[in-house]
């Protein structure tokens, strides 16, 4: 399952699952991440999964690199109970006020706004990882017909709740932030809640997301509550 485990500084290890960025590889990362988390191995202080890697930091006062490698090598993920993905429905408003890059998308993709939105809404998206800013989900995989590179010049501020596209992924900005993704619309739903200690993220790695379109009136009704 793991291709290699190496040191990353004095108190971290780097678990490499290969170079592929796909659902099959990412599911291995997520399964390993959840198994280690559930086992509460002594000395581990943080787990950071990505598309095809897992970084594990540890406390040198409680464990060592050799002991951690031994513990990790003896984990049997095949015997663990499969975690069923959570399916999450996310409303999306594509009013021109929120669809900041729709003109660029229409030009670059040679498609109308309605075609782009219809194609985008037709898929169920898989959460590969969260990161960059707290709780931001990286969701794949886009239909190939609407894949596009990042903006040539990133925005200094992308509004909170914006849904962006780039390459094979879409994401949701959980806070106002700089960013270079192509913004297709905006959701009124809070994706990250810093006040919730047990479950701050609405969307977590391994979850499945379905977007559905709402109009501006419906957006404001949810947003103002």
Coordinates of N, CA and C in Angstrom, one line a residue:
X1 N 0.8 -1.2 0.0 CA 0.0 0.0 0.0 C 0.9 1.3 0.0
X2 N 1.8 1.4 1.0 CA 2.7 2.5 1.1 C 4.0 2.2 0.2
X3 N 4.4 3.1 -0.6 CA 5.5 2.9 -1.5 C 6.8 3.0 -0.6
X4 N 6.8 4.0 0.3 CA 8.0 4.3 1.0 C 7.6 5.2 2.2
X5 N 8.4 5.1 3.3 CA 8.3 5.9 4.5 C 9.7 6.5 4.8
X6 N 9.8 7.8 4.9 CA 11.1 8.4 5.1 C 11.0 9.5 6.1
X7 N 12.2 9.9 6.7 CA 12.2 11.0 7.6 C 11.8 12.3 7.0
X8 N 11.2 13.1 7.7 CA 10.9 14.5 7.3 C 11.2 15.4 8.4
X9 N 12.5 15.8 8.5 CA 13.0 16.6 9.6 C 13.2 15.6 10.8
X10 N 13.3 16.2 12.0 CA 13.6 15.4 13.2 C 12.4 14.7 13.8
X11 N 11.2 15.2 13.6 CA 10.0 14.6 14.3 C 8.8 14.5 13.4
X12 N 9.1 14.0 12.2 CA 8.0 13.7 11.2 C 8.4 12.7 10.2
X13 N 7.5 11.9 9.7 CA 7.7 11.0 8.6 C 6.8 11.2 7.5
X14 N 7.2 10.8 6.3 CA 6.6 11.1 5.0 C 6.2 9.8 4.4
X15 N 4.9 9.5 4.4 CA 4.4 8.2 3.8 C 4.0 8.5 2.4
X16 N 4.7 7.8 1.5 CA 4.5 8.0 0.0 C 3.6 6.8 -0.6
X17 N 2.5 7.2 -1.2 CA 1.6 6.2 -1.8 C 1.8 6.2 -3.3
X18 N 2.7 6.9 -3.9 CA 2.9 6.9 -5.3 C 2.7 8.3 -5.9
X19 N 2.8 8.4 -7.2 CA 2.6 9.7 -7.8 C 1.2 10.0 -8.4
X20 N 0.4 8.9 -8.5 CA -0.9 9.1 -9.1 C -1.8 10.0 -8.3
X21 N -2.6 10.8 -9.0 CA -3.6 11.6 -8.3 C -4.9 11.1 -8.8
X22 N -5.5 10.1 -8.1 CA -6.8 9.6 -8.5 C -7.5 9.0 -7.2
X23 N -8.7 8.7 -7.4 CA -9.6 8.3 -6.3 C -9.0 7.0 -5.6
X24 N -8.6 6.1 -6.4 CA -8.1 4.8 -5.9 C -6.9 5.0 -4.9
X25 N -5.9 5.8 -5.4 CA -4.8 6.1 -4.6 C -5.1 6.9 -3.3
X26 N -6.0 7.9 -3.5 CA -6.4 8.7 -2.3 C -7.2 7.9 -1.3
X27 N -8.0 6.9 -1.7 CA -8.7 6.1 -0.8 C -7.7 5.3 0.1
X28 N -6.6 4.9 -0.4 CA -5.6 4.2 0.4 C -5.0 5.1 1.4
X29 N -4.8 6.4 1.0 CA -4.2 7.4 2.0 C -5.3 7.6 3.1
X30 N -6.5 7.8 2.7 CA -7.6 8.1 3.7 C -7.8 6.9 4.6
X31 N -7.8 5.7 4.1 CA -7.9 4.5 4.9 C -6.8 4.4 5.9
X32 N -5.6 4.6 5.5 CA -4.4 4.5 6.4 C -4.5 5.6 7.4
X33 N -4.9 6.8 7.0 CA -5.0 8.0 7.9 C -6.1 7.7 9.0
X34 N -7.2 7.2 8.6 CA -8.3 6.9 9.6 C -7.9 5.7 10.5
X35 N -7.2 4.7 10.0 CA -6.8 3.6 10.8 C -5.8 4.0 11.9
X36 N -4.8 4.8 11.5 CA -3.8 5.3 12.4 C -4.5 6.2 13.5
X37 N -5.4 7.1 13.0 CA -6.1 8.0 13.9 C -6.9 7.2 15.0
X38 N -7.6 6.1 14.5 CA -8.4 5.3 15.4 C -7.6 4.5 16.4
X39 N -6.4 4.1 16.0 CA -5.5 3.3 16.9 C -4.8 4.2 17.9
X40 N -4.8 5.5 17.7 CA -4.2 6.4 18.7 C -2.8 6.0 19.1
X41 N -1.9 5.8 18.1 CA -0.5 5.3 18.4 C 0.2 6.3 19.3
X42 N 0.9 5.8 20.2 CA 1.6 6.7 21.2 C 2.6 7.6 20.5
X43 N 2.6 8.8 20.8 CA 3.6 9.8 20.4 C 3.2 10.6 19.1
X44 N 2.2 10.1 18.4 CA 1.8 10.9 17.2 C 1.0 12.1 17.6
X45 N 1.4 13.3 17.0 CA 0.8 14.6 17.4 C 0.0 15.1 16.3
X46 N 0.2 14.7 15.0 CA -0.6 15.2 13.9 C -0.5 14.4 12.7
X47 N -1.6 14.3 11.9 CA -1.7 13.5 10.7 C -2.2 14.5 9.6
X48 N -1.4 14.6 8.5 CA -1.8 15.5 7.4 C -1.9 14.7 6.1
X49 N -3.1 14.3 5.7 CA -3.2 13.6 4.4 C -3.3 14.5 3.2
X50 N -2.8 14.1 2.1 CA -3.0 14.9 0.8 C -3.5 13.9 -0.3
X51 N -3.3 14.3 -1.5 CA -3.8 13.5 -2.6 C -3.2 12.1 -2.6
X52 N -1.9 12.0 -2.4 CA -1.2 10.7 -2.4 C 0.0 10.6 -1.4
X53 N -0.1 11.4 -0.4 CA 0.9 11.4 0.7 C 0.3 11.5 2.0
X54 N 1.0 11.1 3.1 CA 0.5 11.3 4.4 C 1.7 11.7 5.3
X55 N 1.7 12.9 5.9 CA 2.7 13.3 6.8 C 2.3 13.1 8.2
X56 N 3.2 12.5 9.0 CA 2.9 12.2 10.4 C 3.9 12.8 11.3
X57 N 3.5 13.7 12.2 CA 4.5 14.3 13.1 C 4.3 13.6 14.4
X58 N 5.4 13.6 15.2 CA 5.4 12.8 16.5 C 6.3 13.5 17.5
X59 N 6.0 13.2 18.8 CA 6.7 13.7 19.9 C 7.9 12.8 20.3
X60 N 9.1 13.4 20.1 CA 10.4 12.6 20.4 C 10.5 12.2 21.9
X61 N 9.7 12.8 22.7 CA 9.8 12.4 24.2 C 8.9 11.2 24.4
X62 N 8.1 10.8 23.4 CA 7.2 9.7 23.6 C 7.5 8.5 22.7
X63 N 8.1 8.8 21.5 CA 8.4 7.7 20.6 C 9.6 8.1 19.8
X64 N 10.0 7.2 18.9 CA 11.2 7.5 18.0 C 10.9 7.2 16.6
X65 N 11.7 7.6 15.7 CA 11.5 7.2 14.3 C 11.4 5.7 14.1
X66 N 12.4 5.0 14.7 CA 12.4 3.5 14.5 C 11.2 2.9 15.1
X67 N 10.7 3.3 16.3 CA 9.6 2.7 16.9 C 8.3 3.1 16.1
X68 N 8.2 4.3 15.6 CA 7.1 4.7 14.8 C 7.0 3.9 13.5
X69 N 8.2 3.7 12.8 CA 8.2 2.9 11.6 C 7.7 1.5 11.9
X70 N 8.2 0.9 13.0 CA 7.7 -0.4 13.4 C 6.2 -0.5 13.6
X71 N 5.7 0.5 14.3 CA 4.2 0.5 14.5 C 3.4 0.7 13.2
X72 N 3.9 1.6 12.3 CA 3.2 1.8 11.1 C 3.3 0.6 10.2
X73 N 4.4 -0.1 10.2 CA 4.6 -1.3 9.3 C 3.7 -2.4 9.8
X74 N 3.3 -2.4 11.0 CA 2.5 -3.5 11.5 C 1.0 -3.2 11.5
X75 N 0.6 -2.1 10.9 CA -0.8 -1.8 10.8 C -1.5 -2.6 9.7
X76 N -2.5 -3.3 9.9 CA -3.2 -4.0 8.9 C -4.5 -3.3 8.6
X77 N -4.5 -2.5 7.5 CA -5.7 -1.7 7.1 C -6.7 -2.6 6.5
X78 N -6.3 -3.8 6.0 CA -7.3 -4.7 5.3 C -8.3 -5.2 6.2
X79 N -7.9 -5.4 7.5 CA -8.8 -5.9 8.5 C -9.8 -4.9 9.1
X80 N -9.5 -3.6 8.8 CA -10.3 -2.6 9.4 C -11.7 -2.5 8.7
X81 N -12.7 -2.0 9.5 CA -14.0 -1.8 8.9 C -14.0 -0.7 8.0
X82 N -14.6 -0.8 6.8 CA -14.7 0.2 5.8 C -15.6 1.4 6.3
X83 N -15.1 2.6 6.1 CA -15.9 3.7 6.5 C -16.7 4.2 5.2
X84 N -18.0 4.2 5.4 CA -18.9 4.6 4.3 C -18.8 6.1 4.1
X85 N -18.7 6.6 2.9 CA -18.5 8.0 2.7 C -19.8 8.8 3.0
X86 N -19.7 10.0 3.6 CA -20.8 10.8 3.8 C -21.2 11.5 2.5
X87 N -22.5 11.6 2.2 CA -22.9 12.2 1.0 C -23.5 13.6 1.4
X88 N -23.0 14.7 0.8 CA -23.3 16.0 1.3 C -23.8 16.8 0.1
X89 N -25.0 17.4 0.2 CA -25.6 18.3 -0.8 C -25.3 19.7 -0.5
X90 N -24.7 20.4 -1.5 CA -24.3 21.8 -1.3 C -25.0 22.7 -2.4
X91 N -25.7 23.7 -1.9 CA -26.4 24.6 -2.8 C -25.4 25.6 -3.4
X92 N -25.6 25.9 -4.7 CA -24.7 26.8 -5.4 C -25.5 27.8 -6.2
X93 N -25.1 29.1 -6.0 CA -25.8 30.2 -6.7 C -24.8 30.6 -7.8
X94 N -25.2 30.6 -9.0 CA -24.4 31.0 -10.2 C -24.8 32.3 -10.8
X95 N -25.5 33.1 -10.0 CA -25.8 34.4 -10.5 C -24.6 35.2 -10.9
X96 N -24.7 36.0 -11.9 CA -23.5 36.7 -12.4 C -22.7 37.4 -11.3
X97 N -23.4 37.9 -10.3 CA -22.7 38.6 -9.2 C -21.7 37.6 -8.5
X98 N -22.0 36.3 -8.5 CA -21.1 35.4 -7.8 C -20.3 34.5 -8.7
X99 N -20.7 34.5 -10.0 CA -19.9 33.7 -10.9 C -18.9 34.5 -11.6
X100 N -17.8 34.8 -10.8 CA -16.9 35.9 -11.2 C -16.1 35.6 -12.5
X101 N -15.9 34.3 -12.8 CA -15.1 34.0 -14.0 C -15.9 33.3 -15.1
X102 N -17.2 33.5 -15.1 CA -18.0 32.8 -16.1 C -17.6 33.2 -17.5
X103 N -17.3 34.5 -17.7 CA -17.0 35.0 -19.1 C -15.7 34.3 -19.6
X104 N -14.7 34.2 -18.7 CA -13.5 33.5 -19.0 C -13.7 32.1 -19.3
X105 N -14.5 31.4 -18.5 CA -14.8 30.0 -18.7 C -15.5 29.8 -20.1
X106 N -16.5 30.7 -20.4 CA -17.2 30.6 -21.7 C -16.2 30.7 -22.9
X107 N -15.3 31.6 -22.7 CA -14.4 31.9 -23.8 C -13.4 30.8 -24.0
X108 N -12.8 30.3 -22.8 CA -11.7 29.3 -22.9 C -12.3 27.9 -23.2
X109 N -13.5 27.6 -22.8 CA -14.1 26.3 -23.0 C -14.9 26.2 -24.2
X110 N -15.2 27.4 -24.8 CA -16.1 27.5 -26.0 C -17.5 26.8 -25.6
X111 N -18.0 27.2 -24.5 CA -19.3 26.7 -24.0 C -20.1 27.8 -23.4
X112 N -21.4 27.7 -23.5 CA -22.2 28.8 -22.9 C -22.3 28.6 -21.3
X113 N -22.7 29.6 -20.6 CA -22.8 29.5 -19.2 C -23.7 28.3 -18.8
X114 N -24.8 28.2 -19.4 CA -25.8 27.1 -19.0 C -25.2 25.7 -19.3
X115 N -24.4 25.6 -20.4 CA -23.7 24.3 -20.6 C -22.7 24.0 -19.5
X116 N -21.9 25.0 -19.2 CA -20.9 24.8 -18.1 C -21.5 24.4 -16.8
X117 N -22.5 25.2 -16.4 CA -23.2 24.9 -15.1 C -23.8 23.5 -15.1
X118 N -24.5 23.2 -16.2 CA -25.1 21.9 -16.3 C -24.1 20.7 -16.2
X119 N -23.0 20.9 -16.9 CA -21.9 19.9 -16.8 C -21.4 19.8 -15.4
X120 N -21.1 20.9 -14.8 CA -20.6 20.9 -13.5 C -21.5 20.2 -12.5
X121 N -22.8 20.5 -12.6 CA -23.8 20.0 -11.6 C -24.1 18.5 -11.8
X122 N -23.6 18.0 -13.0 CA -24.0 16.6 -13.3 C -23.2 15.5 -12.6
X123 N -22.1 15.9 -11.9 CA -21.2 14.9 -11.3 C -21.3 14.9 -9.8
X124 N -21.0 13.8 -9.2 CA -20.8 13.6 -7.7 C -19.3 13.7 -7.5
X125 N -18.9 14.6 -6.6 CA -17.5 14.9 -6.4 C -16.9 14.2 -5.1
X126 N -15.7 13.8 -5.2 CA -15.0 13.1 -4.2 C -14.0 14.0 -3.5
X127 N -14.1 14.1 -2.1 CA -13.1 14.9 -1.4 C -11.8 14.2 -1.2
X128 N -10.8 14.7 -1.9 CA -9.4 14.1 -1.8 C -8.7 14.6 -0.5
X129 N -8.9 15.8 -0.2 CA -8.2 16.4 1.0 C -8.8 17.7 1.4
X130 N -8.4 18.2 2.5 CA -8.7 19.6 2.9 C -7.4 20.3 3.2
X131 N -7.4 21.6 3.0 CA -6.2 22.3 3.3 C -6.1 23.7 2.6
X132 N -4.9 24.2 2.5 CA -4.6 25.5 2.0 C -5.1 26.6 3.0
X133 N -6.4 26.7 3.2 CA -7.0 27.4 4.3 C -7.9 26.4 5.0
X134 N -8.2 26.7 6.3 CA -8.8 25.7 7.2 C -10.1 25.2 6.5
X135 N -10.2 23.9 6.4 CA -11.5 23.2 6.0 C -11.7 23.3 4.5
X136 N -10.9 23.9 3.7 CA -11.1 24.0 2.3 C -11.1 22.6 1.6
X137 N -12.2 22.1 1.0 CA -12.2 20.8 0.4 C -11.7 20.9 -1.0
X138 N -10.8 19.9 -1.4 CA -10.4 19.7 -2.8 C -11.2 18.6 -3.3
X139 N -12.0 18.9 -4.3 CA -13.0 17.9 -4.8 C -12.7 17.5 -6.2
X140 N -12.7 16.2 -6.5 CA -12.5 15.7 -7.9 C -13.6 14.7 -8.2
X141 N -13.7 14.4 -9.5 CA -12.9 14.9 -10.5 C -13.9 15.6 -11.5
X142 N -13.4 16.8 -12.0 CA -14.3 17.5 -13.0 C -14.4 16.7 -14.3
X143 N -15.5 17.0 -14.9 CA -15.7 16.5 -16.3 C -14.6 17.1 -17.2
X144 N -13.9 16.3 -18.0 CA -12.8 16.8 -18.8 C -13.1 18.0 -19.7
X145 N -14.4 18.1 -20.0 CA -14.8 19.2 -20.9 C -14.8 20.6 -20.2
X146 N -14.7 20.6 -18.9 CA -14.7 21.9 -18.2 C -13.4 22.1 -17.4
X147 N -12.4 21.3 -17.7 CA -11.1 21.5 -17.0 C -10.4 22.7 -17.6
X148 N -9.8 23.5 -16.7 CA -9.1 24.7 -17.1 C -8.0 25.1 -16.2
X149 N -7.0 25.7 -16.7 CA -5.9 26.1 -15.8 C -6.3 27.3 -14.9
X150 N -5.5 27.6 -13.9 CA -5.7 28.7 -13.0 C -5.7 30.0 -13.7
X151 N -6.1 31.1 -13.0 CA -6.1 32.4 -13.6 C -4.6 32.8 -13.8
X152 N -4.4 33.6 -14.8 CA -3.0 34.1 -15.1 C -2.5 34.9 -13.9
X153 N -3.4 35.7 -13.4 CA -3.1 36.6 -12.2 C -4.1 36.3 -11.1
X154 N -3.6 35.7 -10.0 CA -4.5 35.4 -8.9 C -5.2 36.6 -8.3
X155 N -6.4 36.4 -7.8 CA -7.1 37.5 -7.1 C -6.4 37.7 -5.7
X156 N -6.4 38.9 -5.2 CA -5.9 39.2 -3.9 C -7.0 38.8 -2.9
X157 N -8.3 38.9 -3.2 CA -9.3 38.4 -2.3 C -10.4 37.6 -3.1
X158 N -10.6 36.4 -2.7 CA -11.7 35.6 -3.2 C -12.7 35.5 -2.1
X159 N -14.0 35.8 -2.4 CA -15.0 35.9 -1.3 C -15.2 34.5 -0.7
X160 N -15.5 34.5 0.6 CA -15.8 33.3 1.3 C -17.0 32.6 0.7
X161 N -17.0 31.3 0.5 CA -18.1 30.5 0.0 C -18.0 30.4 -1.5
X162 N -17.0 31.0 -2.2 CA -16.9 30.9 -3.6 C -16.5 29.5 -4.0
X163 N -17.0 29.0 -5.1 CA -16.7 27.7 -5.6 C -15.8 27.9 -6.9
X164 N -14.6 27.3 -6.8 CA -13.7 27.5 -7.9 C -13.3 26.2 -8.6
X165 N -12.9 26.4 -9.9 CA -12.4 25.2 -10.7 C -11.0 25.4 -11.2
X166 N -10.2 24.4 -11.2 CA -8.9 24.4 -11.8 C -8.5 23.0 -12.1
X167 N -7.9 22.7 -13.3 CA -7.5 21.4 -13.7 C -8.6 20.4 -13.4
X168 N -8.3 19.3 -12.6 CA -9.3 18.3 -12.5 C -10.2 18.5 -11.2
X169 N -9.9 19.6 -10.5 CA -10.6 19.8 -9.2 C -11.5 21.0 -9.1
X170 N -12.4 21.0 -8.1 CA -13.1 22.2 -7.7 C -12.9 22.3 -6.2
X171 N -13.1 23.5 -5.7 CA -12.9 23.7 -4.2 C -14.0 24.7 -3.8
X172 N -14.0 24.9 -2.4 CA -14.9 25.9 -1.8 C -14.1 26.7 -0.8
X173 N -14.0 28.0 -1.1 CA -13.3 28.9 -0.2 C -14.0 29.0 1.1
X174 N -13.4 28.6 2.2 CA -14.0 28.6 3.5 C -13.8 29.9 4.2
X175 N -12.9 30.7 3.7 CA -12.6 32.1 4.2 C -12.3 33.0 3.0
X176 N -12.4 34.3 3.2 CA -11.9 35.2 2.2 C -10.4 35.0 2.1
X177 N -9.9 34.8 0.9 CA -8.5 34.5 0.7 C -8.0 34.8 -0.7
X178 N -6.7 35.0 -0.8 CA -6.1 35.1 -2.2 C -6.3 33.8 -2.9
X179 N -6.4 33.8 -4.2 CA -6.6 32.6 -4.9 C -6.7 32.8 -6.4
X180 N -6.3 31.7 -7.2 CA -6.3 31.8 -8.6 C -7.2 30.8 -9.3
X181 N -8.2 30.3 -8.6 CA -9.2 29.4 -9.2 C -10.3 30.1 -10.0
X182 N -10.8 29.5 -11.0 CA -11.9 30.0 -11.8 C -13.2 29.9 -11.0
X183 N -13.8 31.1 -10.6 CA -15.0 31.1 -9.7 C -16.2 30.9 -10.6
X184 N -17.0 29.8 -10.3 CA -18.2 29.5 -11.0 C -19.5 30.0 -10.3
X185 N -19.4 30.1 -9.0 CA -20.5 30.5 -8.2 C -20.2 30.6 -6.7
X186 N -21.2 30.6 -5.9 CA -21.0 30.8 -4.4 C -22.1 30.0 -3.7
X187 N -21.6 29.4 -2.5 CA -22.6 28.7 -1.7 C -22.8 29.5 -0.4
X188 N -24.0 29.5 0.1 CA -24.3 30.2 1.4 C -24.0 29.3 2.6
X189 N -23.7 28.1 2.4 CA -23.5 27.1 3.5 C -22.1 27.3 4.1
X190 N -22.1 27.2 5.4 CA -20.8 27.3 6.2 C -20.1 26.0 6.1
X191 N -18.9 26.0 5.4 CA -18.2 24.7 5.2 C -17.2 24.4 6.3
X192 N -16.8 25.5 7.0 CA -15.9 25.3 8.2 C -16.4 26.1 9.3
X193 N -16.5 25.5 10.5 CA -17.0 26.1 11.7 C -15.9 26.0 12.8
X194 N -15.2 27.1 13.0 CA -14.1 27.1 14.0 C -14.6 26.9 15.5
X195 N -15.9 27.1 15.7 CA -16.4 27.0 17.0 C -16.8 25.5 17.4
X196 N -16.8 24.7 16.4 CA -17.1 23.2 16.6 C -15.8 22.5 16.7
X197 N -15.5 22.1 18.0 CA -14.3 21.4 18.3 C -14.3 20.0 17.8
X198 N -15.4 19.3 17.8 CA -15.5 17.9 17.4 C -15.5 17.7 15.9
X199 N -16.2 18.6 15.2 CA -16.3 18.4 13.8 C -16.4 19.8 13.1
X200 N -15.2 20.5 13.0 CA -15.2 21.8 12.4 C -15.5 21.8 10.9
X201 N -15.1 20.7 10.2 CA -15.3 20.6 8.7 C -16.6 20.0 8.4
X202 N -17.4 20.6 7.5 CA -18.6 20.0 7.0 C -18.2 18.9 6.0
X203 N -17.1 19.1 5.2 CA -16.7 18.1 4.2 C -15.3 17.6 4.6
X204 N -15.1 16.3 4.7 CA -13.9 15.7 5.1 C -13.4 14.7 4.0
X205 N -12.1 14.4 4.0 CA -11.5 13.5 3.0 C -12.3 12.2 2.9
X206 N -12.7 11.7 1.7 CA -13.5 10.5 1.5 C -15.0 10.8 1.4
X207 N -15.4 12.0 1.7 CA -16.8 12.3 1.5 C -17.2 12.6 0.1
X208 N -18.5 12.5 -0.3 CA -18.9 12.7 -1.6 C -19.8 14.0 -1.6
X209 N -19.7 14.8 -2.6 CA -20.4 16.1 -2.6 C -21.2 16.2 -3.9
X210 N -22.4 16.6 -3.8 CA -23.3 16.9 -4.9 C -23.8 18.4 -4.8
X211 N -23.5 19.1 -5.9 CA -23.9 20.5 -5.9 C -25.3 20.6 -6.6
X212 N -26.1 21.5 -6.1 CA -27.4 21.8 -6.8 C -27.6 23.3 -6.9
X213 N -28.2 23.7 -7.9 CA -28.3 25.2 -8.2 C -29.5 25.8 -7.5
X214 N -29.2 27.0 -6.9 CA -30.2 27.8 -6.3 C -30.1 29.2 -6.9
X215 N -31.2 30.0 -6.8 CA -31.2 31.4 -7.3 C -30.7 32.4 -6.2
X216 N -30.6 33.6 -6.6 CA -30.1 34.6 -5.7 C -31.0 34.8 -4.5
X217 N -32.3 34.8 -4.7 CA -33.3 34.9 -3.6 C -33.1 33.8 -2.6
X218 N -32.9 32.6 -3.1 CA -32.8 31.4 -2.2 C -31.4 31.5 -1.5
X219 N -30.4 32.0 -2.2 CA -29.1 32.2 -1.6 C -29.2 33.1 -0.4
X220 N -29.8 34.3 -0.6 CA -29.9 35.3 0.4 C -30.7 34.8 1.6
X221 N -31.7 34.0 1.4 CA -32.5 33.5 2.4 C -31.7 32.6 3.4
X222 N -30.8 31.8 2.8 CA -30.0 30.9 3.6 C -28.9 31.7 4.3
X223 N -28.3 32.6 3.5 CA -27.1 33.4 3.9 C -27.5 34.3 5.1
X224 N -28.7 34.8 5.1 CA -29.1 35.8 6.1 C -29.5 35.1 7.4
X225 N -29.7 33.8 7.4 CA -30.2 33.1 8.6 C -29.1 32.9 9.6

